Short mmCIF file of C-alpha atoms in Angstrom, two decimals:
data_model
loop_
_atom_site.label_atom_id
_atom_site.label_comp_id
_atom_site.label_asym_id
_atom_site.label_seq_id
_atom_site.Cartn_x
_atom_site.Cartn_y
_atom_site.Cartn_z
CA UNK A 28 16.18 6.50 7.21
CA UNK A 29 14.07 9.08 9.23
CA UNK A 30 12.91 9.81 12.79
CA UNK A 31 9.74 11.65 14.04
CA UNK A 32 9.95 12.05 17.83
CA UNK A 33 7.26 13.09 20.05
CA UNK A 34 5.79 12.77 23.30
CA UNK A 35 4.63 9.41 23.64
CA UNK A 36 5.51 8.06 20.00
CA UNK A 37 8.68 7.79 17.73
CA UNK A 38 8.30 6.76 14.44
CA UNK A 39 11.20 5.65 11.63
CA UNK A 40 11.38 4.71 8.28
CA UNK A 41 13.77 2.03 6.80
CA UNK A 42 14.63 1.63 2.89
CA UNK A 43 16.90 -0.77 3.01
CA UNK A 44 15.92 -4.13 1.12
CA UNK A 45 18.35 -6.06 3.16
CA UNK A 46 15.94 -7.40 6.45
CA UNK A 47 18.67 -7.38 8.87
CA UNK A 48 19.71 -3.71 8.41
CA UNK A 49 15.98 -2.84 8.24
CA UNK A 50 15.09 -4.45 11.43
CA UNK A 51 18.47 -2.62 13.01
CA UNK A 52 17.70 0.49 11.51
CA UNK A 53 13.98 1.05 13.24
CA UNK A 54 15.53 -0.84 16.73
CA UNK A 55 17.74 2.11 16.96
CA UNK A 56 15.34 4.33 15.99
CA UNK A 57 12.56 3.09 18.46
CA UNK A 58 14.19 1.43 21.37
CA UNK A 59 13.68 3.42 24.59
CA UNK A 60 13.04 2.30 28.50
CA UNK A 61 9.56 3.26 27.64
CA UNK A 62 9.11 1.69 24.60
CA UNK A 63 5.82 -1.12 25.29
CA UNK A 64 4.68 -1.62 21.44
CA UNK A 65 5.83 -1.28 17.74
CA UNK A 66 3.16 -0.96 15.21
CA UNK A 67 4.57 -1.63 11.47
CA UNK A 68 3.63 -1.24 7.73
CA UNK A 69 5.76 -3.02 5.10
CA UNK A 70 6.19 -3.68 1.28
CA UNK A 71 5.34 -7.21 0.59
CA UNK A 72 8.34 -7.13 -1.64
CA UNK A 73 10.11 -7.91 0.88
CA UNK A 74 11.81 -11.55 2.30
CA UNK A 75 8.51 -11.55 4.92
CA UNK A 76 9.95 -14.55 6.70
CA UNK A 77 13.31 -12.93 7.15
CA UNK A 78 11.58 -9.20 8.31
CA UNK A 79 9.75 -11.41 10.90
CA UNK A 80 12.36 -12.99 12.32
CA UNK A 81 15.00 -9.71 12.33
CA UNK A 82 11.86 -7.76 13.92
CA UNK A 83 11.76 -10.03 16.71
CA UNK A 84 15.43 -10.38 17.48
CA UNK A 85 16.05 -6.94 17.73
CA UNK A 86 13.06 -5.62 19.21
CA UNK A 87 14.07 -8.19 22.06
CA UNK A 88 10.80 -9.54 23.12
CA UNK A 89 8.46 -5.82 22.90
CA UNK A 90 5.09 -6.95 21.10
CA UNK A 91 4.95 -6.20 17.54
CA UNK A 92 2.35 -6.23 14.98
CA UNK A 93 1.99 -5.37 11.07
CA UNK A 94 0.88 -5.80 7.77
CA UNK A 95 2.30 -5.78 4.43
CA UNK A 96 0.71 -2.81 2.33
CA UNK A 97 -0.15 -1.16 -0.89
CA UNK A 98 2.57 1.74 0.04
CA UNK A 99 3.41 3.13 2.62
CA UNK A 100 3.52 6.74 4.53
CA UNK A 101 5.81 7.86 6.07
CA UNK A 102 7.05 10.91 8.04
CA UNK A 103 8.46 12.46 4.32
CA UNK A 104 4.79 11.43 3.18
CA UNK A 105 4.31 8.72 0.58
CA UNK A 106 7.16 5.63 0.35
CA UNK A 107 7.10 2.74 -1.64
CA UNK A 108 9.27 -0.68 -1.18
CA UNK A 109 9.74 0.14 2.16
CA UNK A 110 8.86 -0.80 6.24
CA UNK A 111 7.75 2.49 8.43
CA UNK A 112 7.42 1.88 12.21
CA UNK A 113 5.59 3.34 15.45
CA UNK A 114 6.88 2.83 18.97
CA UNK A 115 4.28 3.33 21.70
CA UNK A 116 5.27 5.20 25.24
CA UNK A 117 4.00 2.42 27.89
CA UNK A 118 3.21 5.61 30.09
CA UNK A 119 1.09 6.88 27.70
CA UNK A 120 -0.54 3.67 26.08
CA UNK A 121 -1.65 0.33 27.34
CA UNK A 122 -2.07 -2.06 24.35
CA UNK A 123 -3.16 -5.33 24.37
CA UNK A 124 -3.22 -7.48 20.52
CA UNK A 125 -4.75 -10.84 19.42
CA UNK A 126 -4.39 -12.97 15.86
CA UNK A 127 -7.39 -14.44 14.54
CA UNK A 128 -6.33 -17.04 12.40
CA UNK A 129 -9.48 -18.65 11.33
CA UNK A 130 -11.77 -15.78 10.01
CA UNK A 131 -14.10 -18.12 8.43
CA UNK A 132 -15.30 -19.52 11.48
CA UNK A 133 -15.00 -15.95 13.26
CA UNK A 134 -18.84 -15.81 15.05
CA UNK A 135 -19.74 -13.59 17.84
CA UNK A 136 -19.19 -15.51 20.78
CA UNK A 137 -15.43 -15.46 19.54
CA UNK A 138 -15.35 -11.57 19.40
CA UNK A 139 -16.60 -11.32 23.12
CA UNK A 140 -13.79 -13.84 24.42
CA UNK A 141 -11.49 -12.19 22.58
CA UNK A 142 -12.71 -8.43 23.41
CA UNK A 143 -13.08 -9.44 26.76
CA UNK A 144 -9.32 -10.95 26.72
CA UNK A 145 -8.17 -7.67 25.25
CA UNK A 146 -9.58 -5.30 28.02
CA UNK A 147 -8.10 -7.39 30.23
CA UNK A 148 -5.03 -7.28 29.47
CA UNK A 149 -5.08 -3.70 28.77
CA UNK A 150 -6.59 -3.07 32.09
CA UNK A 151 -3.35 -4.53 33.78
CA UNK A 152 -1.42 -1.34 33.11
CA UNK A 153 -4.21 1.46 35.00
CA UNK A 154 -3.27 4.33 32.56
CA UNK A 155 -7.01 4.81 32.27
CA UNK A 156 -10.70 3.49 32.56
CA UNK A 157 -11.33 1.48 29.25
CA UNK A 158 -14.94 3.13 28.32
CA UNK A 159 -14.29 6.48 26.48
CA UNK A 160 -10.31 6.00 26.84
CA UNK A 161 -9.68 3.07 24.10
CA UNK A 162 -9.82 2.42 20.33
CA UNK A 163 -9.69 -0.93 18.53
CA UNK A 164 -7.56 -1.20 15.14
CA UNK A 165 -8.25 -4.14 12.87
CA UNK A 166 -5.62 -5.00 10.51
CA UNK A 167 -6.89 -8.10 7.98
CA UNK A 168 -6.14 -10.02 4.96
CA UNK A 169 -6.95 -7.91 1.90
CA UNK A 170 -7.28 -10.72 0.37
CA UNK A 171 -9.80 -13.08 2.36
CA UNK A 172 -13.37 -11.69 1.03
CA UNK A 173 -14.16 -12.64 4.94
CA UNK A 174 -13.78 -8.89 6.18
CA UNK A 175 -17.45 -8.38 6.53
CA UNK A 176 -18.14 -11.70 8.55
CA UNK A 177 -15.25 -10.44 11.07
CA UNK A 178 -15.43 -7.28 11.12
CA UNK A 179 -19.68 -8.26 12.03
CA UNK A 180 -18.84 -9.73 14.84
CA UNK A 181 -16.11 -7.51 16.13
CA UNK A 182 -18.34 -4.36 16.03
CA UNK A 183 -21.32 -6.21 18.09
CA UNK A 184 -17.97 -7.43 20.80
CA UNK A 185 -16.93 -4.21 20.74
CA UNK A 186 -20.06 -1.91 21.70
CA UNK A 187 -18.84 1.67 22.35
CA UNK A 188 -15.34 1.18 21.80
CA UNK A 189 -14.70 2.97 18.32
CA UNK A 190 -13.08 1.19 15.88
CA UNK A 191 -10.88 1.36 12.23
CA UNK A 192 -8.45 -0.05 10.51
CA UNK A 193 -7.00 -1.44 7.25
CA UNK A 194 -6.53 -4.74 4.94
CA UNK A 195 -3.36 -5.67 4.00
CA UNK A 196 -2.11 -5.32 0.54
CA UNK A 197 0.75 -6.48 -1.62
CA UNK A 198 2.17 -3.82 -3.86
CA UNK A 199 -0.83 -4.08 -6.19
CA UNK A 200 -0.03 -7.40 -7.34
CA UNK A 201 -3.83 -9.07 -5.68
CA UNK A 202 -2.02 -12.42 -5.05
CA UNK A 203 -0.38 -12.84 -1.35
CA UNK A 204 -1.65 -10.45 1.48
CA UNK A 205 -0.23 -10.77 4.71
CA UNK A 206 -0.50 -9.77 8.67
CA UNK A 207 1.83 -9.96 11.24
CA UNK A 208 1.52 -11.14 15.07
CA UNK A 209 3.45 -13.23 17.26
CA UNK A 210 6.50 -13.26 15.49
CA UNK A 211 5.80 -14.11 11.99
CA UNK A 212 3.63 -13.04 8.59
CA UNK A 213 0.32 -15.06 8.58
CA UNK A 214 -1.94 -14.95 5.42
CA UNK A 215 -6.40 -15.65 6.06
CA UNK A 216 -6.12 -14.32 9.33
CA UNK A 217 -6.45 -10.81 10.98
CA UNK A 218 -4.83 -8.73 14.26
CA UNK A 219 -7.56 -7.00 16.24
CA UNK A 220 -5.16 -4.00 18.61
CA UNK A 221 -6.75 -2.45 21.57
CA UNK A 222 -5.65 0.84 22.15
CA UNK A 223 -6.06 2.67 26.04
CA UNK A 224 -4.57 5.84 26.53
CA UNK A 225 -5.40 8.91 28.78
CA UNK A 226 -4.49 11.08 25.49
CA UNK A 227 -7.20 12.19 23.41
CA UNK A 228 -8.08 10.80 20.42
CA UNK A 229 -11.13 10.84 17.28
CA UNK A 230 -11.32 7.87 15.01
CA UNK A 231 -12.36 8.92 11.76
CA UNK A 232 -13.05 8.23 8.37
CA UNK A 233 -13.68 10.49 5.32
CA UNK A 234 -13.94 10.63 1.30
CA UNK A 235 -14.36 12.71 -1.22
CA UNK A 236 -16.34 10.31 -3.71
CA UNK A 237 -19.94 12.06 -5.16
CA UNK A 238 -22.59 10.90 -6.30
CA UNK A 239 -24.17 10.81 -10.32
CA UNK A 240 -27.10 10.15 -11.77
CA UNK A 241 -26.51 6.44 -13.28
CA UNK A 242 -27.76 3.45 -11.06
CA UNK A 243 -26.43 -0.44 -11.71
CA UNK A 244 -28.33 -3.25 -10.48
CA UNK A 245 -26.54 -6.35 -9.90
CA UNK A 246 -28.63 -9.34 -10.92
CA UNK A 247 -26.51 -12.19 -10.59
CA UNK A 248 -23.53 -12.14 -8.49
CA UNK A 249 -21.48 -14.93 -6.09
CA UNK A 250 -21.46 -13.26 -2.83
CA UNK A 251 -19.15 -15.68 -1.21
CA UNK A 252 -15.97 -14.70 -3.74
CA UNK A 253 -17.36 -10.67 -4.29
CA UNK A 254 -17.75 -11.65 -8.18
CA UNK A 255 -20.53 -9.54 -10.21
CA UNK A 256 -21.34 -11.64 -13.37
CA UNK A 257 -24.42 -9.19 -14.35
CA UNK A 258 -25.35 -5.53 -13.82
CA UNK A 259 -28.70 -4.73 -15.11
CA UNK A 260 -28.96 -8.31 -16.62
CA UNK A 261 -25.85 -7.45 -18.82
CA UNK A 262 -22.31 -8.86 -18.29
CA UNK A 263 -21.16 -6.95 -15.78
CA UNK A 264 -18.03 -5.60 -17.34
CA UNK A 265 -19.62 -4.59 -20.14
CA UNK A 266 -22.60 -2.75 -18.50
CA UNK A 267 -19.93 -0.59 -16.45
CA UNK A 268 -17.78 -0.16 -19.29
CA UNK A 269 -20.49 1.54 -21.61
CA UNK A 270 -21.78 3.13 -18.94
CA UNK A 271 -18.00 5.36 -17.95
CA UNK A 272 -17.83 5.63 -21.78
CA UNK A 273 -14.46 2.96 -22.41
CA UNK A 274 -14.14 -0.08 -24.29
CA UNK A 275 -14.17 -3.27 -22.07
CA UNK A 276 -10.58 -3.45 -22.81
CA UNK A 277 -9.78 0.10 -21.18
CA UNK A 278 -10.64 -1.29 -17.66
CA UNK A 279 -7.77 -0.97 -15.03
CA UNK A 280 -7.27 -0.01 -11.97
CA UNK A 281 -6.99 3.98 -13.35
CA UNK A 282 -9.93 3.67 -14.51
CA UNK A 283 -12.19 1.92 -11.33
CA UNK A 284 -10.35 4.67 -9.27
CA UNK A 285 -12.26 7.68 -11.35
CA UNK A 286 -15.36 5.94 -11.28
CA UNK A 287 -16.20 4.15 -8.32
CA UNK A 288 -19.66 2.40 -7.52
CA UNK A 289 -21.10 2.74 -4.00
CA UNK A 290 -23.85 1.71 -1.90
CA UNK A 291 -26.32 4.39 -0.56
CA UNK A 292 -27.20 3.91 3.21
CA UNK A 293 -29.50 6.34 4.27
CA UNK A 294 -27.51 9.78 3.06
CA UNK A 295 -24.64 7.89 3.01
CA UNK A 296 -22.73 6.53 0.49
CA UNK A 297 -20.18 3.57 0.78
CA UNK A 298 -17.77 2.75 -2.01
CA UNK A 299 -17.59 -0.67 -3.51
CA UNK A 300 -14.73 -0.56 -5.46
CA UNK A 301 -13.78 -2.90 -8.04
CA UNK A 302 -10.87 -5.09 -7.74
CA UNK A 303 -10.23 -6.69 -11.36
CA UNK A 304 -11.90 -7.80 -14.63
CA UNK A 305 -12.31 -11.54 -15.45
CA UNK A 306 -11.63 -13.24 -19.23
CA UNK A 307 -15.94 -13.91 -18.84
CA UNK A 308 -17.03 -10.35 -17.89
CA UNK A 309 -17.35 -10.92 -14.62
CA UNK A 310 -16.12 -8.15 -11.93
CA UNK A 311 -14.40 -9.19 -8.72
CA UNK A 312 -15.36 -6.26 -5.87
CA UNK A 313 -12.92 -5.37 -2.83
CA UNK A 314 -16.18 -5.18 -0.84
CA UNK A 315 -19.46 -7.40 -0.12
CA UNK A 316 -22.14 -7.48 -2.93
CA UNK A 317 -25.19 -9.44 -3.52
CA UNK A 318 -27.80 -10.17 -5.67
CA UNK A 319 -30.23 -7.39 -5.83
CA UNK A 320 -28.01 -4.25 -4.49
CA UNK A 321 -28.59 -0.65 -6.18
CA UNK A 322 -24.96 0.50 -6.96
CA UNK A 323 -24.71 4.50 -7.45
CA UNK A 324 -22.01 5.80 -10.25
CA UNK A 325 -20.05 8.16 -8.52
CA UNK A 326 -17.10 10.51 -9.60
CA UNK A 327 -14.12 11.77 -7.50
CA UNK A 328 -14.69 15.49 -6.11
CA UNK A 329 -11.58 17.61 -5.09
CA UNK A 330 -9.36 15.12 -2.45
CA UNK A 331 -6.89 17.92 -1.17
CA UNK A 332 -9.75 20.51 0.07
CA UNK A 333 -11.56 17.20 1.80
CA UNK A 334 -8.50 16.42 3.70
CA UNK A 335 -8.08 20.40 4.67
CA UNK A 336 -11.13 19.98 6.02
CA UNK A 337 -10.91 16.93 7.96
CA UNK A 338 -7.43 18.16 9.53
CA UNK A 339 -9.12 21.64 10.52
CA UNK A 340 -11.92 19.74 12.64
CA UNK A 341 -9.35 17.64 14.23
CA UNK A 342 -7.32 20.11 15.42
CA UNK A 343 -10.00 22.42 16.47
CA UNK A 344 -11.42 19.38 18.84
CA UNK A 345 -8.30 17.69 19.74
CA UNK A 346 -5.26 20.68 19.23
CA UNK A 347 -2.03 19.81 17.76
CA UNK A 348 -2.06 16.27 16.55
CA UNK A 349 0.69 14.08 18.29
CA UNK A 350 0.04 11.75 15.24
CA UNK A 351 -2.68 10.18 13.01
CA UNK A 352 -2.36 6.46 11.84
CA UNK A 353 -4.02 6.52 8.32
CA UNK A 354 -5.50 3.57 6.42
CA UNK A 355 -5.55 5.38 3.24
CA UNK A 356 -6.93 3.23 0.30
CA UNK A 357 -4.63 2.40 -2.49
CA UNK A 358 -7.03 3.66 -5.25
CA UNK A 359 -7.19 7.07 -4.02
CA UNK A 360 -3.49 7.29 -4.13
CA UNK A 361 -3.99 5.84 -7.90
CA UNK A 362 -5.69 8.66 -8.56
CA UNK A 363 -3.58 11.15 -7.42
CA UNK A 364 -0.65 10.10 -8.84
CA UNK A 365 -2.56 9.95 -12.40
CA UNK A 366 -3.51 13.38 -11.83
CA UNK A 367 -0.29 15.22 -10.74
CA UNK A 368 -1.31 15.75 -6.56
CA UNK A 369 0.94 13.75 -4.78
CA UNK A 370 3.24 16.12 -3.54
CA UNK A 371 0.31 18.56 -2.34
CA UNK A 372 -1.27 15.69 -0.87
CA UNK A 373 1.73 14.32 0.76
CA UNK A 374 2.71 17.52 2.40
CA UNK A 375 -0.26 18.12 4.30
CA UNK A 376 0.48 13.99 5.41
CA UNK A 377 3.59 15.44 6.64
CA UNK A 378 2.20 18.62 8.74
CA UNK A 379 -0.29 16.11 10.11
CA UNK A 380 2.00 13.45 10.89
CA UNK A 381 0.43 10.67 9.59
CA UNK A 382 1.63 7.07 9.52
CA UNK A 383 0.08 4.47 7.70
CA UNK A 384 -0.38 2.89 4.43
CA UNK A 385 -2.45 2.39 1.61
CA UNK A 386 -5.03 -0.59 1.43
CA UNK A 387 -6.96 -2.45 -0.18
CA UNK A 388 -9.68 -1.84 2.18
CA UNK A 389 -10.38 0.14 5.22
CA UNK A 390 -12.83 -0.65 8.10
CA UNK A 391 -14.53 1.84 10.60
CA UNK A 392 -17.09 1.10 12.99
CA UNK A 393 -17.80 -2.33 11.74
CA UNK A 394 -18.04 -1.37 7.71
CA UNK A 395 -16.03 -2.34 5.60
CA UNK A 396 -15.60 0.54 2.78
CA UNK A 397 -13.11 1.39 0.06
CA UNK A 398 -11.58 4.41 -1.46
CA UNK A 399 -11.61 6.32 1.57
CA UNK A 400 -8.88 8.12 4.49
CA UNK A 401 -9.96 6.13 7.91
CA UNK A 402 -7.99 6.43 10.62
CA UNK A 403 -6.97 7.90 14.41
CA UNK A 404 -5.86 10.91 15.24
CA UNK A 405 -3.77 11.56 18.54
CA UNK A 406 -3.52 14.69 20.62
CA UNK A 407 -0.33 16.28 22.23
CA UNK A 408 -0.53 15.47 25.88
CA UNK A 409 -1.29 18.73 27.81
CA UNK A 410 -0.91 19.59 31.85
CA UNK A 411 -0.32 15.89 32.87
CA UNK A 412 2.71 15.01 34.76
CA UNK A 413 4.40 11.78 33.86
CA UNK A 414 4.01 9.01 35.30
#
């Protein structure tokens, strides 16, 4: 158990397995006169339907909302097996949430009602004027393969409002993804959170994924379930395999989070990372492909120095950080636990505090990407009286 306190945010850590203590743990860890909204991260190993229900007794009617994760962090860094939790100041944040609980049918007029329902509601507190005050966080089933089709739609609602966020994971296992709104765990649906706050803010999103030389075509694929059956009119599997140098049967997680695929946009470069390997050869993707797509090998550069970095720029725009909420992909935390930098990594997590967890996705400005940080980071509140 842990506490991070700061102006306009607490945020505690339970590692208890039992739900009741858990949910009594971060009450008395959050609860405050101020206290207007608890943002969560959990392990999915927990009982979800006995988390929701603690959550809600204790926290006594304050909206909560959450996912279940891939890990978690913390403020000691990285966790695993456990629930961390963020309590918002109501004098420093108006937030307004919504479920969507059919993302299949998700279109565009839905996003404005439920935008416009959002800003609404937000509105009701006057900390500040929406435009240029507000941020949107998406959390979704990791799970769905409907990310793009929301997330779409959302983006178009949203206009100017920047936006990020995470999908839900389950500990690695790929079977049961959840997200949580309204007092209980729901699985094929998403939480869309608007954020308005007179502190400043930057929504992000950065990775340190490079480019080679090798290009894979995919020439058949199922769009609808993210399966690749051929790359370069090969089975798929294959074709990647001999082209990272392993046998077919080598293929795991490890090895997808050394050599990631990505789309090229312009100069950019967008990650497609591969989820698992099927019995017939075929690869299942955590992102959207199609027939026809160029996918770019790419290798992992330095992680650590590309963080650095990012935190540097931050600070120099925004000043101390009052906190960053990270949607940090699972693979990249693969990867540095394979290669020894967790505890280097973690510490700079803790100097920033960040809070989040890791994902099986992450979402920023409408895309939906994988293997990279994404998130918001928070100023300190400077020469403003409370209210």
């Amino acid at each position: 158990m842990a506490l991070q306190q700061s102006e306009g945010v607490l945020s505690a850590v339970s590692n208890t397995k039992d739900v009741e203590l858990a949910a009594q743990e971060l009450a008395r860890q959050l609860i405050h006169p101020y206290l207007g909204f608890v943002l969560f991260f959990c392990s999915a190993e927990y009982d979800l339907d006995g988390l929701g229900q603690a959550l809600e007794a204790h926290f006594g009617g304050v909206s909560l909302v959450g996912c279940t994760s891939a890990g978690e962090i913390t403020p000691q860094g990285y966790d695993r097996g456990c629930v961390v939790a963020l309590g918002f100041d109501l004098r420093c944040f108006s937030i307004a949430s919504v479920l969507i609980d059919e993302m299949e049918r998700f279109n565009l007029l839905d996003a404005q009602q439920l935008v416009d329902g959002l800003v609404k509601d937000c509105r009701s507190n006057e900390l500040a004027s929406i435009k240029g005050h507000s941020f949107a966080l998406t959390l979704l089933d990791g799970l769905s393969s409907r990310e793009e089709l929301v997330l779409g739609a959302l983006s178009a609602a949203l206009g100017s409002i920047p936006h990020f966020g995470g999908s839900a994971g389950d500990d690695n296992h790929l079977t049961h993804t959840h997200v949580y709104h309204g007092g209980r765990f729901h699985s094929g649906a998403a939480v869309v959170v608007l954020f308005n706050t007179w502190l400043e803010f930057e929504v992000f999103s950065t990775h340190h994924i490079q480019p080679r030389a090798q290009k894979l075509v995919v020439t058949r694929a199922d769009s609808a379930t993210r399966r690749v059956y051929e790359l370069n009119a090969a089975p798929a599997a294959q074709e990647y395999a001999d082209m990272i140098g392993v046998p077919v049967e080598a293929l795991d997680l490890r090895a997808f989070a050394a050599y990631p695929l990505a789309v090229r946009i312009s100069d950019h470069y967008y990650v497609r990372s591969i989820q698992q390997v099927h019995d017939d050869l075929s690869l299942t993707f955590y992102c959207a492909v199609e027939n026809g797509i160029v996918l770019t090998a790419m290798h992992p550069g330095p992680l650590l120095p590309n963080l650095q970095q990012l935190f540097a720029g931050l600070e120099q725009r925004l000043g101390p950080l009052l906190l960053t909420i990270g949607c940090d992909c699972f693979l990249r935390r693969l990867e540095i636990e394979t290669d020894g930098g967790v505890e280097s990594v973690a510490t700079l997590l803790r100097e920033q505090r960040v809070i989040g967890f890791n994902t099986y996705g992450e979402q920023f400005n409408g895309m939906h990407i994988n293997q990279t940080f994404t998130g918001v980071a928070i100023g300190r509140p400077v020469g403003r009286a409370e209210r």
